[in-house]
GROMACS .gro file of C-alpha atoms in nm:
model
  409
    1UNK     CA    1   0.000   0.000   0.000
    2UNK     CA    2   0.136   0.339  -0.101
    3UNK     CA    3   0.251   0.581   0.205
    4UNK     CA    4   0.292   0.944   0.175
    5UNK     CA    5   0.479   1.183   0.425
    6UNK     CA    6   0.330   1.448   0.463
    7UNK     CA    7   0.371   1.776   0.715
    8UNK     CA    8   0.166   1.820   0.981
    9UNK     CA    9   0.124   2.197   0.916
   10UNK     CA   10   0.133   2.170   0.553
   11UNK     CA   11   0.126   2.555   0.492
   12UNK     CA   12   0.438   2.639   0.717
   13UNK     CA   13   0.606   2.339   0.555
   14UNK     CA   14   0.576   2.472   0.233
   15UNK     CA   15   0.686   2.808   0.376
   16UNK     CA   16   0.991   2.674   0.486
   17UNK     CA   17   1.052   2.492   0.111
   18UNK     CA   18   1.059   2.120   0.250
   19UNK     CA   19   0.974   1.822  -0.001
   20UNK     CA   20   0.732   1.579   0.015
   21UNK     CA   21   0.742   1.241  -0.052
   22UNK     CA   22   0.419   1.117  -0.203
   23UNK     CA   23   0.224   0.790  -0.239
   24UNK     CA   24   0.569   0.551  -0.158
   25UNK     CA   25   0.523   0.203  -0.298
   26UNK     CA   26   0.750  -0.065  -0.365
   27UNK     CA   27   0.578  -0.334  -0.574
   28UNK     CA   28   0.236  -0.287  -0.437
   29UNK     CA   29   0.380  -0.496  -0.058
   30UNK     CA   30   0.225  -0.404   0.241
   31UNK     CA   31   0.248  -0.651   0.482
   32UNK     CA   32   0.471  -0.724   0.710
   33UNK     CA   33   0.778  -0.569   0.479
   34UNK     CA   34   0.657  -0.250   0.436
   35UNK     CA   35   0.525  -0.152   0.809
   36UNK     CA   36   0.718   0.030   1.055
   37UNK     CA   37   0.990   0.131   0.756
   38UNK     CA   38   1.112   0.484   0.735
   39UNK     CA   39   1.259   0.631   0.417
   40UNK     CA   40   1.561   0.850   0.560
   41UNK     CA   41   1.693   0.977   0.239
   42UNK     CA   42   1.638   0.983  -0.155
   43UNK     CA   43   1.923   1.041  -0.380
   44UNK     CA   44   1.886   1.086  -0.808
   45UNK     CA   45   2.122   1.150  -1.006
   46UNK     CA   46   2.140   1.256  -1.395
   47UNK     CA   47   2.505   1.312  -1.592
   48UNK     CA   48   2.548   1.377  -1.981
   49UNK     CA   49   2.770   1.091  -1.971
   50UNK     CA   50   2.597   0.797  -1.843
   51UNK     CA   51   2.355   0.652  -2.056
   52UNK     CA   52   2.086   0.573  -1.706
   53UNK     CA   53   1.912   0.675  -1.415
   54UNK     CA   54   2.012   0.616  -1.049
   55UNK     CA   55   1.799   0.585  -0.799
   56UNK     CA   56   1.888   0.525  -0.466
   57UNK     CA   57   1.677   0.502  -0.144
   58UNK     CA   58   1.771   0.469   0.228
   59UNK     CA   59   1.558   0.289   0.449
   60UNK     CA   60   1.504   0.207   0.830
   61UNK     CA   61   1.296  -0.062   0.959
   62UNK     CA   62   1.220  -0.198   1.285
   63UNK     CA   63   1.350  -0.586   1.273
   64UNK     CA   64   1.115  -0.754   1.476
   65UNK     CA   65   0.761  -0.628   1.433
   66UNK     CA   66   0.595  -0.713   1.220
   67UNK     CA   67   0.732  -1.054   1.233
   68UNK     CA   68   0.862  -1.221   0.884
   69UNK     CA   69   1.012  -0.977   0.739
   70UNK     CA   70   1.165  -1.088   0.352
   71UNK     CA   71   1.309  -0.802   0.142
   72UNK     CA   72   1.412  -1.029  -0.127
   73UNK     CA   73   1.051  -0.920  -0.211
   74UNK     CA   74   1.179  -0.617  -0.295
   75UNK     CA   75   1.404  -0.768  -0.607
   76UNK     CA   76   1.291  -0.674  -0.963
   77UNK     CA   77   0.955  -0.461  -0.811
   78UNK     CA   78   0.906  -0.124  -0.914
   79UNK     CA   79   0.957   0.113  -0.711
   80UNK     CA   80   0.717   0.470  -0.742
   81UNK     CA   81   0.656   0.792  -0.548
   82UNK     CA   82   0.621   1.146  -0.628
   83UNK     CA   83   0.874   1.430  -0.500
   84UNK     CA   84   0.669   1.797  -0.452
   85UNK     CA   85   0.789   2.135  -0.327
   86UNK     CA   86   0.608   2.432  -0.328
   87UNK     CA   87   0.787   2.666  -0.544
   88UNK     CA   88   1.012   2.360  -0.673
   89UNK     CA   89   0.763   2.211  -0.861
   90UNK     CA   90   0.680   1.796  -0.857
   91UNK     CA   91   0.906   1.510  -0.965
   92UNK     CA   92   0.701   1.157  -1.029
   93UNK     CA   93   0.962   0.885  -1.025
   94UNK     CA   94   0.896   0.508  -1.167
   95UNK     CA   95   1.216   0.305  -1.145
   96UNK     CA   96   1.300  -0.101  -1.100
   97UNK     CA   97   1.459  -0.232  -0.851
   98UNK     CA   98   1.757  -0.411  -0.840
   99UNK     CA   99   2.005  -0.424  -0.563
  100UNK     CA  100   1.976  -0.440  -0.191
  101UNK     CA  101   2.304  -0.336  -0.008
  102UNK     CA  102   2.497  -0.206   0.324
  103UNK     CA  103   2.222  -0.338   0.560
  104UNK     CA  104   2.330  -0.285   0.910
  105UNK     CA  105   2.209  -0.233   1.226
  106UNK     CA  106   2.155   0.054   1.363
  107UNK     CA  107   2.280   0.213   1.622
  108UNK     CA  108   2.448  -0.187   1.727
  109UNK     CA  109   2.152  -0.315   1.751
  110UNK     CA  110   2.012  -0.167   2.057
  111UNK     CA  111   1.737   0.021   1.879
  112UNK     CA  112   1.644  -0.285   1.719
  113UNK     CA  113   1.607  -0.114   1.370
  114UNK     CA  114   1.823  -0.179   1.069
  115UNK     CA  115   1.926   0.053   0.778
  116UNK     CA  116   1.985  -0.005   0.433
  117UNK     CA  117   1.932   0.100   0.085
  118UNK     CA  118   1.801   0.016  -0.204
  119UNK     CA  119   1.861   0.083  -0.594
  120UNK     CA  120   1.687   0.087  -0.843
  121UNK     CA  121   1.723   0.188  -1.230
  122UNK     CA  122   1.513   0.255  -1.553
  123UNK     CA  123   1.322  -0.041  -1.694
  124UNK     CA  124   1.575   0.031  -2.015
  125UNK     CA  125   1.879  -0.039  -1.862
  126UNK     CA  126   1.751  -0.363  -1.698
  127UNK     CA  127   1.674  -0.458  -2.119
  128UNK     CA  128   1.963  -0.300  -2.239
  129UNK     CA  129   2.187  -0.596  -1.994
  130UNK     CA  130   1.914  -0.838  -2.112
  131UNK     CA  131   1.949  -0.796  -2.470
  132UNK     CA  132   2.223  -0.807  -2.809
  133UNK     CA  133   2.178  -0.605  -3.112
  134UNK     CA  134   2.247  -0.776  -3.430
  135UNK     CA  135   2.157  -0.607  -3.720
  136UNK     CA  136   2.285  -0.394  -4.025
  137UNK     CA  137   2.159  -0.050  -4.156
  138UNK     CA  138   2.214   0.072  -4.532
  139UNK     CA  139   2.255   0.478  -4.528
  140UNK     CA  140   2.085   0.565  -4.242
  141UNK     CA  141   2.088   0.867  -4.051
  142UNK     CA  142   2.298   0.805  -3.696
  143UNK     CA  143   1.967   0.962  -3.517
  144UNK     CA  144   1.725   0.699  -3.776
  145UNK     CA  145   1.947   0.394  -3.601
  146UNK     CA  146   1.944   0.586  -3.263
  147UNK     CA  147   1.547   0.566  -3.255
  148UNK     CA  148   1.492   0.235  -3.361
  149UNK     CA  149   1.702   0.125  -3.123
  150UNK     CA  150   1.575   0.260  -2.822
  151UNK     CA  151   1.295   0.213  -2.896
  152UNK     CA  152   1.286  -0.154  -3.037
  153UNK     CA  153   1.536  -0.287  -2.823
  154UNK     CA  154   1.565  -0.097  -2.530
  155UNK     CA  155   1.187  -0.075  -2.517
  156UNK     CA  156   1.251   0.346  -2.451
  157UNK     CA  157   0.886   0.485  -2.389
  158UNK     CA  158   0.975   0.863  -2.424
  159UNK     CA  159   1.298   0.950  -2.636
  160UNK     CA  160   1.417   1.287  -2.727
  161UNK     CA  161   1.655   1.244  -3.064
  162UNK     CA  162   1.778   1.536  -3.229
  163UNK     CA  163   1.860   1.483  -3.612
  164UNK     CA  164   2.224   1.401  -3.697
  165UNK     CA  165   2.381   1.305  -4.046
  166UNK     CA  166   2.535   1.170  -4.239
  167UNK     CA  167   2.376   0.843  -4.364
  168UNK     CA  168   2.584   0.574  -4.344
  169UNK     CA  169   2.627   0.235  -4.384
  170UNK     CA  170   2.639   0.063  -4.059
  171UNK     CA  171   2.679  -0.303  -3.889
  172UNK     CA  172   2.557  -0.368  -3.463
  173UNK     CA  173   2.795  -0.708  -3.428
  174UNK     CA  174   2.627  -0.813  -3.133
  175UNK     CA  175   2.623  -0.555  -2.863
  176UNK     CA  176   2.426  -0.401  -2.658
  177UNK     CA  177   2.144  -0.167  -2.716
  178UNK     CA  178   2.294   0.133  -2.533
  179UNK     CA  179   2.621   0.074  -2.694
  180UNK     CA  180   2.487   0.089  -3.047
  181UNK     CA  181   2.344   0.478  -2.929
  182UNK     CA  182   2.747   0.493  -2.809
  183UNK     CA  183   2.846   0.399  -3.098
  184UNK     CA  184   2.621   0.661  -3.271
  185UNK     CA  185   2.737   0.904  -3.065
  186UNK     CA  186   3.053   0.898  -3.196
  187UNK     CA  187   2.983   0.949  -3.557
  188UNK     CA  188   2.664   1.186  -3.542
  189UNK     CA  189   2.716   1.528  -3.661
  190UNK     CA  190   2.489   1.859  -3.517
  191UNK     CA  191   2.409   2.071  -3.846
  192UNK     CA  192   2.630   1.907  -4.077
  193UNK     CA  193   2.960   1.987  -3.902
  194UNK     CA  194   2.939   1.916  -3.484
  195UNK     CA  195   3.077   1.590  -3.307
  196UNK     CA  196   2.898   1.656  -2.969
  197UNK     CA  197   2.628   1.421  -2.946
  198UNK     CA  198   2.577   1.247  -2.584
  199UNK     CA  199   2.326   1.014  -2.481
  200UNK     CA  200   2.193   1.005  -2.161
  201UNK     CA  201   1.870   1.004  -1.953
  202UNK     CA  202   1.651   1.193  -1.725
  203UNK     CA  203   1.379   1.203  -1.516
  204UNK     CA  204   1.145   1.378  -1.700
  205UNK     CA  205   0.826   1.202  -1.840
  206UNK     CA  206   0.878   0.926  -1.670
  207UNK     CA  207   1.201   0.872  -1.738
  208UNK     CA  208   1.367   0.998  -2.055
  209UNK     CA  209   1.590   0.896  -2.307
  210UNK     CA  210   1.839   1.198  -2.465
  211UNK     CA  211   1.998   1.152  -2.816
  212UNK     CA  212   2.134   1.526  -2.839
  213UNK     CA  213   2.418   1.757  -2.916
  214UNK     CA  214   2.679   1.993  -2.681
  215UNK     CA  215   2.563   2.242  -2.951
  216UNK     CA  216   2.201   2.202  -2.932
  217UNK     CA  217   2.178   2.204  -2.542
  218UNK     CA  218   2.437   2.488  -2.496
  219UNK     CA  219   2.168   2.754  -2.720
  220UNK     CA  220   1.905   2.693  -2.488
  221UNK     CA  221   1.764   2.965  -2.275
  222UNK     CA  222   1.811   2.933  -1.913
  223UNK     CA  223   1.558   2.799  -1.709
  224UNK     CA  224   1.637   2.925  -1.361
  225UNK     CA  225   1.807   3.190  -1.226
  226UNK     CA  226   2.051   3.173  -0.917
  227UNK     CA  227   2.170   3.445  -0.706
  228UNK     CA  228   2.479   3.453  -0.447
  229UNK     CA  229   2.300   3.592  -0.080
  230UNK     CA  230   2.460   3.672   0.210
  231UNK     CA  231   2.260   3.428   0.439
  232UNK     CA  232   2.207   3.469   0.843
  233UNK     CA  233   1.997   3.791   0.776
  234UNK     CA  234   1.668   3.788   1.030
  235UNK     CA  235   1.363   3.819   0.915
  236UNK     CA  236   1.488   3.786   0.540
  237UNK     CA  237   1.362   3.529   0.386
  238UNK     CA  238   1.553   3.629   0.047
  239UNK     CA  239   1.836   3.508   0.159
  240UNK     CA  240   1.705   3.163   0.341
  241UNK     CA  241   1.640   2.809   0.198
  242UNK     CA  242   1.278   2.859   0.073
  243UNK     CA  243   1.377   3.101  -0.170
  244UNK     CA  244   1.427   2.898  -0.492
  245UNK     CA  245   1.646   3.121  -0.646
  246UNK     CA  246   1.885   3.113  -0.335
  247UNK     CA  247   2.268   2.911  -0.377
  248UNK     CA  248   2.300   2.735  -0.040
  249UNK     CA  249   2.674   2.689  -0.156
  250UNK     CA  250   2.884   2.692  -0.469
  251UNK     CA  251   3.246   2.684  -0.604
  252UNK     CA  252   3.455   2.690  -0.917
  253UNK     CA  253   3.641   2.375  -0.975
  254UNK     CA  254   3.827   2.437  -1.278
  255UNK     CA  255   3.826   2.760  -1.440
  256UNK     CA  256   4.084   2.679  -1.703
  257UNK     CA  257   4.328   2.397  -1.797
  258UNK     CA  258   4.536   2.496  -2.056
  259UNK     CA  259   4.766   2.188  -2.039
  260UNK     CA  260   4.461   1.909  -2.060
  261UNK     CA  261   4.324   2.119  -2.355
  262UNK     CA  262   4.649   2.084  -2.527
  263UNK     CA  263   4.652   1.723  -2.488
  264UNK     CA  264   4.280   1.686  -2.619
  265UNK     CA  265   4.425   1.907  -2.929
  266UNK     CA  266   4.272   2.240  -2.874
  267UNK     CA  267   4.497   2.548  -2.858
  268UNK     CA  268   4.526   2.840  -2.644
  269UNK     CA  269   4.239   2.994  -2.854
  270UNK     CA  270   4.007   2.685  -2.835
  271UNK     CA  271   4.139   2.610  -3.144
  272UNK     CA  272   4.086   2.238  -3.250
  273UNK     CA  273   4.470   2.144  -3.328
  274UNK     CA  274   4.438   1.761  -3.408
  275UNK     CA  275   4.580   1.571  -3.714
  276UNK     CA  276   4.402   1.296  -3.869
  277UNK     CA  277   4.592   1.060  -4.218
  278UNK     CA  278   4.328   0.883  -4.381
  279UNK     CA  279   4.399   0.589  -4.658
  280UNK     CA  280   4.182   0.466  -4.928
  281UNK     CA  281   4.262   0.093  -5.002
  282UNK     CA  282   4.045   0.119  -5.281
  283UNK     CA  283   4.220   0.429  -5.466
  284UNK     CA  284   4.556   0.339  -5.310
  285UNK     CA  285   4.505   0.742  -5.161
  286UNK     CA  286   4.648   0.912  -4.848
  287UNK     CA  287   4.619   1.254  -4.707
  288UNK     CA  288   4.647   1.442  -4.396
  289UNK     CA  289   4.391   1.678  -4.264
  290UNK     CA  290   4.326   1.876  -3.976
  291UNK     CA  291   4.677   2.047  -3.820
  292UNK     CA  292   4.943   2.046  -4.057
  293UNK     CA  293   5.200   2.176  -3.866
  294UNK     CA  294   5.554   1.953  -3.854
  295UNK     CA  295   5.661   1.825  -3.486
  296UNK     CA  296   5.852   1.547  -3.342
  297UNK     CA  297   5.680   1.341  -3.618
  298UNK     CA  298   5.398   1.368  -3.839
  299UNK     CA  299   5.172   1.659  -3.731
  300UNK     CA  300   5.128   1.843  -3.397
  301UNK     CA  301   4.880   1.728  -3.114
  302UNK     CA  302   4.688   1.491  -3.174
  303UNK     CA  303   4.739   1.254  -3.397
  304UNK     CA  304   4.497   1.002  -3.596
  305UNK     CA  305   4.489   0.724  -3.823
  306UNK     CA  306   4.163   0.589  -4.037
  307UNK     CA  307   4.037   0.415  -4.339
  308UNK     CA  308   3.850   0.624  -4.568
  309UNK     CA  309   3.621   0.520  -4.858
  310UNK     CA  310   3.570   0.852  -4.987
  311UNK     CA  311   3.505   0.896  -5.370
  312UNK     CA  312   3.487   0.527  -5.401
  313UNK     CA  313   3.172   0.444  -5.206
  314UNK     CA  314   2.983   0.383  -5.480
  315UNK     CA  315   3.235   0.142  -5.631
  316UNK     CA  316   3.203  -0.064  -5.295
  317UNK     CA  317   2.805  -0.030  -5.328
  318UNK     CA  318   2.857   0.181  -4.969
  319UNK     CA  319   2.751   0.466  -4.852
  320UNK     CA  320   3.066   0.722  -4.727
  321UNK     CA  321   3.206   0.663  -4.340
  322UNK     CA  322   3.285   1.001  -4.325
  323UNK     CA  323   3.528   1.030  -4.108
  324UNK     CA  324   3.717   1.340  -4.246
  325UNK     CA  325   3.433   1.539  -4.083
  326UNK     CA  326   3.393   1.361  -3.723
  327UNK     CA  327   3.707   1.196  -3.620
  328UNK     CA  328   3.932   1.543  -3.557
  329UNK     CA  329   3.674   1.674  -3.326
  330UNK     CA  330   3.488   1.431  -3.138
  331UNK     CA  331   3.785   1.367  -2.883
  332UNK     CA  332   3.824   1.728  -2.741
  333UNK     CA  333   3.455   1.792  -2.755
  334UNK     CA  334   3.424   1.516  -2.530
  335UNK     CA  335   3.703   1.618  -2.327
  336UNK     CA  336   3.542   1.895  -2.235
  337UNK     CA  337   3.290   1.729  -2.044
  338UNK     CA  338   3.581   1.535  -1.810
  339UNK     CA  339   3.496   1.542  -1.439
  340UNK     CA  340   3.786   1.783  -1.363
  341UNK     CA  341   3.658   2.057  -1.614
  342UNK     CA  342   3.354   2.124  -1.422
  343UNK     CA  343   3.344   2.514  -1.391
  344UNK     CA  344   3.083   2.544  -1.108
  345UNK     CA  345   2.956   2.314  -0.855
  346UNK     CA  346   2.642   2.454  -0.712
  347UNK     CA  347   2.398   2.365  -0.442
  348UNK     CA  348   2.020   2.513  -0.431
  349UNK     CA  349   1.674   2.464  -0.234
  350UNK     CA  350   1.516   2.136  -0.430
  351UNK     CA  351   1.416   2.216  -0.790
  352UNK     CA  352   1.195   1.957  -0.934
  353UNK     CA  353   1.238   2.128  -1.328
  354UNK     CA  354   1.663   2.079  -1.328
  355UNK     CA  355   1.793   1.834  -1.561
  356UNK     CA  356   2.135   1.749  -1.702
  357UNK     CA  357   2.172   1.908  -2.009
  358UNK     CA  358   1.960   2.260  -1.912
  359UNK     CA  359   2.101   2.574  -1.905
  360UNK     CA  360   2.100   2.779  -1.609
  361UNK     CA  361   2.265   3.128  -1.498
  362UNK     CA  362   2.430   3.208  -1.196
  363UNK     CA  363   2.462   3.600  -1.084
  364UNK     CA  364   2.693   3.736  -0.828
  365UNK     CA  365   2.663   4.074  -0.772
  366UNK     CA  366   2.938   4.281  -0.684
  367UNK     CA  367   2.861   4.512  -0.366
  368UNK     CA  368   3.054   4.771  -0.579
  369UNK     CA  369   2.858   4.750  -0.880
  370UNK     CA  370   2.862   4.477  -1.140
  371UNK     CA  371   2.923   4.115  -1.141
  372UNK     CA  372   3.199   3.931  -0.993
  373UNK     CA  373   3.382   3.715  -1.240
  374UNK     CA  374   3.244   3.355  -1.232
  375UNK     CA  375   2.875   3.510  -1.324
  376UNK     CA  376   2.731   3.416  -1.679
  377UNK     CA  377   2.529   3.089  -1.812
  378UNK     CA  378   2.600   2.744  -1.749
  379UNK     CA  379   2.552   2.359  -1.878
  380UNK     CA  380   2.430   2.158  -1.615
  381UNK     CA  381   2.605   1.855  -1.703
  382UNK     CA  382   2.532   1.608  -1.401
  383UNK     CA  383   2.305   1.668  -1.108
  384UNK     CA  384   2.200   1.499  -0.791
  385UNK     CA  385   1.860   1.529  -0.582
  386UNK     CA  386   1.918   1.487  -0.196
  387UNK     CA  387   1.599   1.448  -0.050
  388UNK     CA  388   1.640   1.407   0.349
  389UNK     CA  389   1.433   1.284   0.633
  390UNK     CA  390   1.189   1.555   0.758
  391UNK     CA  391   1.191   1.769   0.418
  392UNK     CA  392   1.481   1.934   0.406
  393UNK     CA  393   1.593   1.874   0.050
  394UNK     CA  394   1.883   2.019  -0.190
  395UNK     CA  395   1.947   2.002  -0.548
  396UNK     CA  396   2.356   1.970  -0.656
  397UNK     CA  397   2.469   2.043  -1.000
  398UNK     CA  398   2.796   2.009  -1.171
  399UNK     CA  399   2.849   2.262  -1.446
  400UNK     CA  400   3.024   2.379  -1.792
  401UNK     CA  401   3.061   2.659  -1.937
  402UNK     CA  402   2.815   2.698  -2.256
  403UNK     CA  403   3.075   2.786  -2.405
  404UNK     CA  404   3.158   2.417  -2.470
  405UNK     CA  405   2.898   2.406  -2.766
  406UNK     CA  406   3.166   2.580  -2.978
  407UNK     CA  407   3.423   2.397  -2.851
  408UNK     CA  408   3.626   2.572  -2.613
  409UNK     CA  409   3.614   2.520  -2.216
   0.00000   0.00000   0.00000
């Protein structure tokens, strides 16, 4: 039987921004496993670069009554509830279950109540381990394969593709669903000319599925504004945690790395700097694109080798790999979505309507007129939803620059 928690004094609750967590089920169990539980904390957690959803939710439960306890019950059960703020907007969540860990007693035993958590995932990712893709495309569209994919063999509900060329001939040799979209990622091109494309998922909809580009996400218009506030003020409540626009805390992790951009072959001017020799068996051809400059060996940077089939395709009945257009880029594009490039970590009240792969802008006013450096728009390119026993609830995001949809950090 679903279980809600709910404030006594609703109205003060939502005065004070605290979250509720609505209509908790776990596989439709009620008795005995789901009496006298507590759920003590909530954690999501979204990123550009994982192709999933984690879900993870810490328990308490007293061990003896009721008796007969069994939370192998809980194994492959969905899991539901629905996440609300006032001013932070709701979050359904519909995930399956599929680990059980670091149950312990708690505190030794003489409270007789035990802790652990639970896990659970998107019904996707439980297919995508389930399941082998075997199957060949003739000039199709990297976004065409994407969607039949995801939604064929991953079973994907709700997908959000964004159109990449170019068609191409391509063969899934028994892999996995998500690794064919991986795979796709790497030779999709934004407009003709971008290598950015990520996939990843998030909780929106019901869980959703994201086929899309650094270039794409980065033109977006933000959709929240934060403000640095002094906090401890009395009697401002401006400056305090129900405020959704408030930053309860924030930093600047990297603000530049010249020599990691070097070795991802972009210059001092976010310059893409790579080289890339391609060969044509076919036409017995070889060139070099990309950097030309002379080092310690061919080319400067980065360098790349490849097998090209272009301008004899249509003598092999195949339609052009194309990879004088993606191969150069794709690395430092990617690169620049590396953990220790993340330009602003940032931690605010609970916002139900943050995602990975929104754009949001931070403003720090300076007492003395203007903006202290730091302030401007940002990709949020992982976040994590703390919701905590008796409301109080955050929202953390790691962030990029937007300037990372033209290439540069």
């Amino acid at each position: 039987m679903p279980f809600s928690y709910r404030n006594v004094e609703e109205k003060a609750a939502g005065a004070r921004g605290l979250v509720d967590i609505i209509d908790f089920d776990i596989g439709g169990l009620d008795m005995p496993e789901m009496r006298q539980l507590t759920v003590k904390e909530i954690v999501l957690g979204e990123s550009l670069l994982t192709p999933g959803l984690q879900t993870t939710v810490t328990l308490q439960s007293l061990i003896y009554l009721p008796s007969g306890k069994n939370f192998d019950k809980f194994k492959n059960k969905p899991i539901s509830f629905t996440l609300e703020r006032d001013g932070g907007g709701v979050l359904p969540v519909n995930q399956q279950v599929y680990r059980l860990d670091n149950r312990d007693f708690q505190p030794v035993n003489t409270g007789q109540t035990e802790e652990f958590s639970i896990h659970a995932c998107d019904q996707t990712q439980i297919e995508d381990a389930k399941k082998l893709v075997s199957k060949s495309w003739s000039c199709e569209r990297p976004s065409s394969v994407v969607e039949y994919v995801l939604k064929n063999c991953a079973g994907a509900k709700t997908i959000d593709v964004e159109s990449a060329d170019p068609a191409r001939d391509y063969i899934a040799e028994n892999i996995h669903p998500f690794q064919v979209v991986g795979q796709q990622c790497n030779v999709g091109l934004a407009d003709g000319s971008d290598p950015s494309f990520v996939h990843f998922m998030t909780y929106e909809n019901g869980g959703t599925h994201c086929f899309k580009s650094l270039k794409q996400m980065t033109q977006q218009s933000p959709v929240a504004t934060f403000k640095h506030s002094e906090t401890g003020k009395s009697n401002d409540r401006l400056s305090g945690y129900a405020n959704p626009e408030a930053i309860v805390a924030f930093m600047f992790p990297c603000d530049f790395d010249y020599l990691s951009d070097l070795l991802n072959g972009v210059d001092e001017n976010g310059k893409d700097m790579n080289t890339l020799a391609i060969f044509n068996p076919v036409t017995k051809s070889m060139s070099q694109l990309g950097n030309q400059m002379s080092g310690c060996g061919m080319g400067g940077f980065n360098f790349k080798q490849s097998v090209s089939n272009n301008q004899s395709n249509k003598q092999q009945q195949a339609c052009n790999l194309d990879v004088e257009h993606h191969l150069l880029k794709r690395q430092a594009r990617m690169a620049l979505l590396e953990r220790d490039k993340i330009a602003l970590r940032m931690t605010v009240p609970w916002n139900a309507n943050l995602h990975a792969s929104k754009v949001i802008k931070f403003e720090w006013t300076n007492k003395y007129g203007g903006l202290v450096y730091g302030s401007g728009t940002y990709l949020i390119s992982s976040i994590s939803h703390a919701i905590r026993l008796g409301g109080f609830s955050t929202t953390t995001m790691d962030c990029v620059s937007t300037t990372v949809g033209g290439g540069e950090v």
